[in-house]
Amino acid sequence: MRVKAENLVFTLFFSLGLLLYALGEENPVTGPVRRVAYLLFSPLLKAERELEEEVEKLVLLARELKAGSRIYSMYKKQLERERVLTERLRQYEEILDSLERDLELEFPRTAPYVISKIVFYDPSGQEKFFVIRDGKNKGIKEGDLVVARGFVLGVVDEVYYSTSKVKTLYNERCSLLVSVEDLNKAFIYRGSYPYGELLYVDLQDPVTKGKTVRYKDLTMRIPPFPVGKIVSVSLSTNPYFKDVKVKPFLSPREAEFVVVFRNS
């Protein structure tokens, strides 16, 4: 059966070939046959042309869709890049805001300094120390004064190569030479939590509540940055001195960037 079918198909195509060859010859006998064949086959030829046109349109549409898909993919990537850039810009703006806020002070020309960033806070909640990002690599030494927003935060305690530990105004091991508003006299500030204290304040010293305590640099290179405000004055257990409590102006957790004033 398969052989017969193949023979039939071959015969059909062979006959069709002869017919087309005959129709192609210019003679009066085949003219009517050509016209009849044209009438019979023209719809098929027209349908074939229309099919080819539709296929061409589909191919063009597929190309346009592919190009559109490529453009959409590029657009999505561009949107993602813009989103990332916008997020980075927001982060940079936050950092700049923190810098402007924390470094809002007049930098002296006579004292070398290093701008650094706090990377770790005291987890105990008493704010007795914090760690900054720079150390020996920036020339920081023990005893250097640490300031933020124009207020004293503490003193460098331990120095490593790229980090430093700072003891704060709440630390019992922190002591500073200070002066009191309207008084031409030096006192010792000693840290404590939640309030620090002034040592060796004589009974006759006019130290009163509400006055500002400032850092005192005997070399006059570092400005008298504020340390805190006196919150209470009372008699101490020592009959020769007053008990003076000082509340620091700034907590370390309120700052992100600091200025370290180097002693040399």
GROMACS .gro file of C-alpha atoms in nm:
model
  264
    1MET     CA    1   0.000   0.000   0.000
    2ARG     CA    2   0.282   0.236   0.086
    3VAL     CA    3   0.450   0.173  -0.254
    4LYS     CA    4   0.124   0.242  -0.437
    5ALA     CA    5   0.078   0.567  -0.248
    6GLU     CA    6   0.429   0.681  -0.333
    7ASN     CA    7   0.372   0.596  -0.701
    8LEU     CA    8   0.047   0.792  -0.698
    9VAL     CA    9   0.214   1.101  -0.552
   10PHE     CA   10   0.499   1.079  -0.803
   11THR     CA   11   0.253   1.046  -1.093
   12LEU     CA   12   0.053   1.345  -0.970
   13PHE     CA   13   0.356   1.573  -0.945
   14PHE     CA   14   0.493   1.454  -1.279
   15SER     CA   15   0.160   1.523  -1.450
   16LEU     CA   16   0.139   1.865  -1.287
   17GLY     CA   17   0.487   1.944  -1.415
   18LEU     CA   18   0.395   1.850  -1.769
   19LEU     CA   19   0.080   2.058  -1.745
   20LEU     CA   20   0.272   2.363  -1.628
   21TYR     CA   21   0.526   2.317  -1.907
   22ALA     CA   22   0.251   2.290  -2.164
   23LEU     CA   23   0.077   2.598  -2.030
   24GLY     CA   24   0.397   2.790  -2.058
   25GLU     CA   25   0.418   2.740  -2.434
   26GLU     CA   26   0.259   3.000  -2.655
   27ASN     CA   27   0.016   2.815  -2.885
   28PRO     CA   28  -0.357   2.856  -2.949
   29VAL     CA   29  -0.437   2.501  -2.836
   30THR     CA   30  -0.314   2.548  -2.485
   31GLY     CA   31  -0.454   2.901  -2.446
   32PRO     CA   32  -0.799   2.792  -2.324
   33VAL     CA   33  -0.639   2.536  -2.100
   34ARG     CA   34  -0.417   2.808  -1.952
   35ARG     CA   35  -0.715   3.028  -1.882
   36VAL     CA   36  -0.904   2.743  -1.718
   37ALA     CA   37  -0.598   2.650  -1.517
   38TYR     CA   38  -0.554   3.013  -1.412
   39LEU     CA   39  -0.915   3.027  -1.295
   40LEU     CA   40  -0.868   2.707  -1.102
   41PHE     CA   41  -0.531   2.784  -0.947
   42SER     CA   42  -0.548   3.164  -0.898
   43PRO     CA   43  -0.736   3.137  -0.566
   44LEU     CA   44  -0.469   2.898  -0.445
   45LEU     CA   45  -0.191   3.128  -0.562
   46LYS     CA   46  -0.362   3.428  -0.402
   47ALA     CA   47  -0.406   3.238  -0.078
   48GLU     CA   48  -0.040   3.142  -0.090
   49ARG     CA   49   0.067   3.507  -0.136
   50GLU     CA   50  -0.160   3.617   0.148
   51LEU     CA   51  -0.015   3.342   0.363
   52GLU     CA   52   0.337   3.458   0.281
   53GLU     CA   53   0.242   3.816   0.368
   54GLU     CA   54   0.092   3.704   0.700
   55VAL     CA   55   0.403   3.502   0.776
   56GLU     CA   56   0.618   3.806   0.696
   57LYS     CA   57   0.401   4.019   0.926
   58LEU     CA   58   0.435   3.759   1.202
   59VAL     CA   59   0.812   3.754   1.155
   60LEU     CA   60   0.825   4.134   1.176
   61LEU     CA   61   0.601   4.128   1.482
   62ALA     CA   62   0.822   3.868   1.645
   63ARG     CA   63   1.127   4.084   1.576
   64GLU     CA   64   0.952   4.390   1.719
   65LEU     CA   65   0.846   4.194   2.027
   66LYS     CA   66   1.199   4.067   2.073
   67ALA     CA   67   1.336   4.420   2.036
   68GLY     CA   68   1.068   4.549   2.273
   69SER     CA   69   1.156   4.278   2.525
   70ARG     CA   70   1.521   4.379   2.501
   71ILE     CA   71   1.431   4.746   2.552
   72TYR     CA   72   1.208   4.656   2.849
   73SER     CA   73   1.490   4.452   3.002
   74MET     CA   74   1.729   4.745   2.957
   75TYR     CA   75   1.469   4.979   3.107
   76LYS     CA   76   1.431   4.752   3.412
   77LYS     CA   77   1.808   4.742   3.460
   78GLN     CA   78   1.824   5.121   3.432
   79LEU     CA   79   1.546   5.156   3.690
   80GLU     CA   80   1.733   4.924   3.925
   81ARG     CA   81   2.053   5.124   3.880
   82GLU     CA   82   1.863   5.446   3.951
   83ARG     CA   83   1.709   5.288   4.262
   84VAL     CA   84   2.052   5.184   4.390
   85LEU     CA   85   2.196   5.529   4.315
   86THR     CA   86   1.902   5.696   4.490
   87GLU     CA   87   1.956   5.478   4.797
   88ARG     CA   88   2.328   5.557   4.800
   89LEU     CA   89   2.253   5.927   4.763
   90ARG     CA   90   2.017   5.906   5.061
   91GLN     CA   91   2.288   5.734   5.267
   92TYR     CA   92   2.545   5.994   5.166
   93GLU     CA   93   2.304   6.273   5.259
   94GLU     CA   94   2.252   6.115   5.602
   95ILE     CA   95   2.629   6.091   5.651
   96LEU     CA   96   2.672   6.455   5.547
   97ASP     CA   97   2.394   6.559   5.785
   98SER     CA   98   2.568   6.372   6.068
   99LEU     CA   99   2.899   6.532   5.978
  100GLU     CA  100   2.750   6.881   5.972
  101ARG     CA  101   2.576   6.820   6.303
  102ASP     CA  102   2.861   6.646   6.488
  103LEU     CA  103   3.138   6.871   6.356
  104GLU     CA  104   2.958   7.198   6.420
  105LEU     CA  105   3.248   7.374   6.588
  106GLU     CA  106   3.519   7.624   6.511
  107PHE     CA  107   3.838   7.436   6.433
  108PRO     CA  108   4.148   7.598   6.585
  109ARG     CA  109   4.448   7.650   6.360
  110THR     CA  110   4.703   7.581   6.633
  111ALA     CA  111   4.592   7.231   6.736
  112PRO     CA  112   4.625   6.929   6.503
  113TYR     CA  113   4.314   6.715   6.489
  114VAL     CA  114   4.169   6.399   6.336
  115ILE     CA  115   3.809   6.351   6.227
  116SER     CA  116   3.692   6.000   6.313
  117LYS     CA  117   3.376   5.791   6.346
  118ILE     CA  118   3.233   5.605   6.644
  119VAL     CA  119   3.212   5.234   6.564
  120PHE     CA  120   3.115   5.087   6.904
  121TYR     CA  121   2.927   5.210   7.210
  122ASP     CA  122   2.928   5.091   7.570
  123PRO     CA  123   2.660   4.817   7.585
  124SER     CA  124   2.614   4.856   7.962
  125GLY     CA  125   2.397   5.165   7.915
  126GLN     CA  126   2.622   5.382   8.134
  127GLU     CA  127   2.813   5.524   7.835
  128LYS     CA  128   3.152   5.488   8.006
  129PHE     CA  129   3.343   5.434   7.683
  130PHE     CA  130   3.317   5.413   7.307
  131VAL     CA  131   3.549   5.304   7.026
  132ILE     CA  132   3.649   5.516   6.728
  133ARG     CA  133   3.769   5.402   6.387
  134ASP     CA  134   4.123   5.552   6.395
  135GLY     CA  135   4.430   5.500   6.608
  136LYS     CA  136   4.808   5.498   6.572
  137ASN     CA  137   4.767   5.505   6.195
  138LYS     CA  138   4.636   5.863   6.232
  139GLY     CA  139   4.875   5.973   6.506
  140ILE     CA  140   4.618   5.948   6.789
  141LYS     CA  141   4.765   5.911   7.139
  142GLU     CA  142   4.643   5.847   7.491
  143GLY     CA  143   4.514   6.164   7.654
  144ASP     CA  144   4.390   6.327   7.333
  145LEU     CA  145   4.068   6.525   7.376
  146VAL     CA  146   3.758   6.400   7.192
  147VAL     CA  147   3.488   6.649   7.089
  148ALA     CA  148   3.158   6.635   6.899
  149ARG     CA  149   2.908   6.913   6.815
  150GLY     CA  150   3.134   7.155   6.999
  151PHE     CA  151   3.109   6.963   7.330
  152VAL     CA  152   3.366   6.747   7.508
  153LEU     CA  153   3.286   6.375   7.494
  154GLY     CA  154   3.590   6.227   7.664
  155VAL     CA  155   3.959   6.145   7.648
  156VAL     CA  156   4.144   5.879   7.448
  157ASP     CA  157   4.222   5.591   7.684
  158GLU     CA  158   4.370   5.306   7.478
  159VAL     CA  159   4.520   5.330   7.130
  160TYR     CA  160   4.561   5.048   6.878
  161TYR     CA  161   4.674   5.060   6.518
  162SER     CA  162   4.341   5.148   6.353
  163THR     CA  163   4.105   5.194   6.651
  164SER     CA  164   4.103   5.378   6.982
  165LYS     CA  165   3.904   5.341   7.303
  166VAL     CA  166   3.773   5.663   7.454
  167LYS     CA  167   3.678   5.702   7.820
  168THR     CA  168   3.380   5.933   7.848
  169LEU     CA  169   3.274   6.202   8.094
  170TYR     CA  170   3.071   5.932   8.271
  171ASN     CA  171   3.380   5.721   8.341
  172GLU     CA  172   3.536   5.737   8.691
  173ARG     CA  173   3.879   5.712   8.529
  174CYS     CA  174   3.822   6.024   8.321
  175SER     CA  175   3.959   6.350   8.462
  176LEU     CA  176   3.996   6.689   8.297
  177LEU     CA  177   4.130   7.029   8.386
  178VAL     CA  178   3.832   7.264   8.365
  179SER     CA  179   3.714   7.614   8.449
  180VAL     CA  180   3.378   7.745   8.562
  181GLU     CA  181   3.187   8.027   8.397
  182ASP     CA  182   3.293   8.374   8.523
  183LEU     CA  183   3.573   8.228   8.738
  184ASN     CA  184   3.943   8.264   8.665
  185LYS     CA  185   4.034   7.943   8.842
  186ALA     CA  186   4.105   7.585   8.741
  187PHE     CA  187   3.928   7.280   8.881
  188ILE     CA  188   3.944   6.906   8.828
  189TYR     CA  189   3.648   6.736   8.663
  190ARG     CA  190   3.611   6.368   8.748
  191GLY     CA  191   3.374   6.146   8.557
  192SER     CA  192   3.088   5.955   8.711
  193TYR     CA  193   2.746   5.824   8.612
  194PRO     CA  194   2.496   5.984   8.571
  195TYR     CA  195   2.672   6.306   8.681
  196GLY     CA  196   3.037   6.401   8.699
  197GLU     CA  197   3.179   6.616   8.978
  198LEU     CA  198   3.418   6.903   9.040
  199LEU     CA  199   3.696   6.833   9.288
  200TYR     CA  200   3.850   7.072   9.538
  201VAL     CA  201   3.592   7.348   9.510
  202ASP     CA  202   3.653   7.572   9.811
  203LEU     CA  203   3.364   7.690  10.024
  204GLN     CA  204   3.433   8.050   9.924
  205ASP     CA  205   3.442   7.976   9.549
  206PRO     CA  206   3.130   8.131   9.388
  207VAL     CA  207   3.038   7.810   9.207
  208THR     CA  208   2.661   7.795   9.168
  209LYS     CA  209   2.398   7.582   9.000
  210GLY     CA  210   2.341   7.650   8.630
  211LYS     CA  211   2.693   7.766   8.544
  212THR     CA  212   2.881   7.614   8.253
  213VAL     CA  213   3.194   7.404   8.300
  214ARG     CA  214   3.453   7.428   8.020
  215TYR     CA  215   3.767   7.242   7.924
  216LYS     CA  216   4.086   7.431   8.012
  217ASP     CA  217   4.398   7.384   7.800
  218LEU     CA  218   4.706   7.531   7.965
  219THR     CA  219   4.882   7.553   7.628
  220MET     CA  220   4.594   7.763   7.491
  221ARG     CA  221   4.595   7.563   7.167
  222ILE     CA  222   4.259   7.391   7.215
  223PRO     CA  223   3.950   7.611   7.266
  224PRO     CA  224   3.756   7.594   7.595
  225PHE     CA  225   3.490   7.352   7.473
  226PRO     CA  226   3.192   7.310   7.708
  227VAL     CA  227   3.194   7.000   7.928
  228GLY     CA  228   2.864   7.030   8.111
  229LYS     CA  229   2.639   7.232   8.336
  230ILE     CA  230   2.642   7.241   8.716
  231VAL     CA  231   2.321   7.079   8.840
  232SER     CA  232   2.375   7.085   9.216
  233VAL     CA  233   2.601   7.245   9.478
  234SER     CA  234   2.600   7.124   9.837
  235LEU     CA  235   2.826   7.065  10.135
  236SER     CA  236   3.046   6.760  10.110
  237THR     CA  237   3.169   6.524  10.378
  238ASN     CA  238   3.491   6.724  10.369
  239PRO     CA  239   3.421   7.048  10.558
  240TYR     CA  240   3.663   7.246  10.337
  241PHE     CA  241   3.509   7.175   9.998
  242LYS     CA  242   3.177   7.183   9.819
  243ASP     CA  243   3.009   6.887   9.656
  244VAL     CA  244   2.947   6.998   9.296
  245LYS     CA  245   2.766   6.777   9.043
  246VAL     CA  246   2.800   6.836   8.669
  247LYS     CA  247   2.575   6.701   8.395
  248PRO     CA  248   2.763   6.650   8.064
  249PHE     CA  249   2.611   6.837   7.771
  250LEU     CA  250   2.635   6.550   7.524
  251SER     CA  251   2.600   6.173   7.544
  252PRO     CA  252   2.821   5.963   7.313
  253ARG     CA  253   2.513   5.802   7.158
  254GLU     CA  254   2.401   6.143   7.036
  255ALA     CA  255   2.706   6.164   6.810
  256GLU     CA  256   2.839   5.962   6.518
  257PHE     CA  257   3.146   6.158   6.411
  258VAL     CA  258   3.403   6.307   6.648
  259VAL     CA  259   3.707   6.532   6.638
  260VAL     CA  260   4.019   6.412   6.819
  261PHE     CA  261   4.252   6.696   6.917
  262ARG     CA  262   4.606   6.564   6.931
  263ASN     CA  263   4.833   6.674   7.214
  264SER     CA  264   5.129   6.702   6.980
   0.00000   0.00000   0.00000
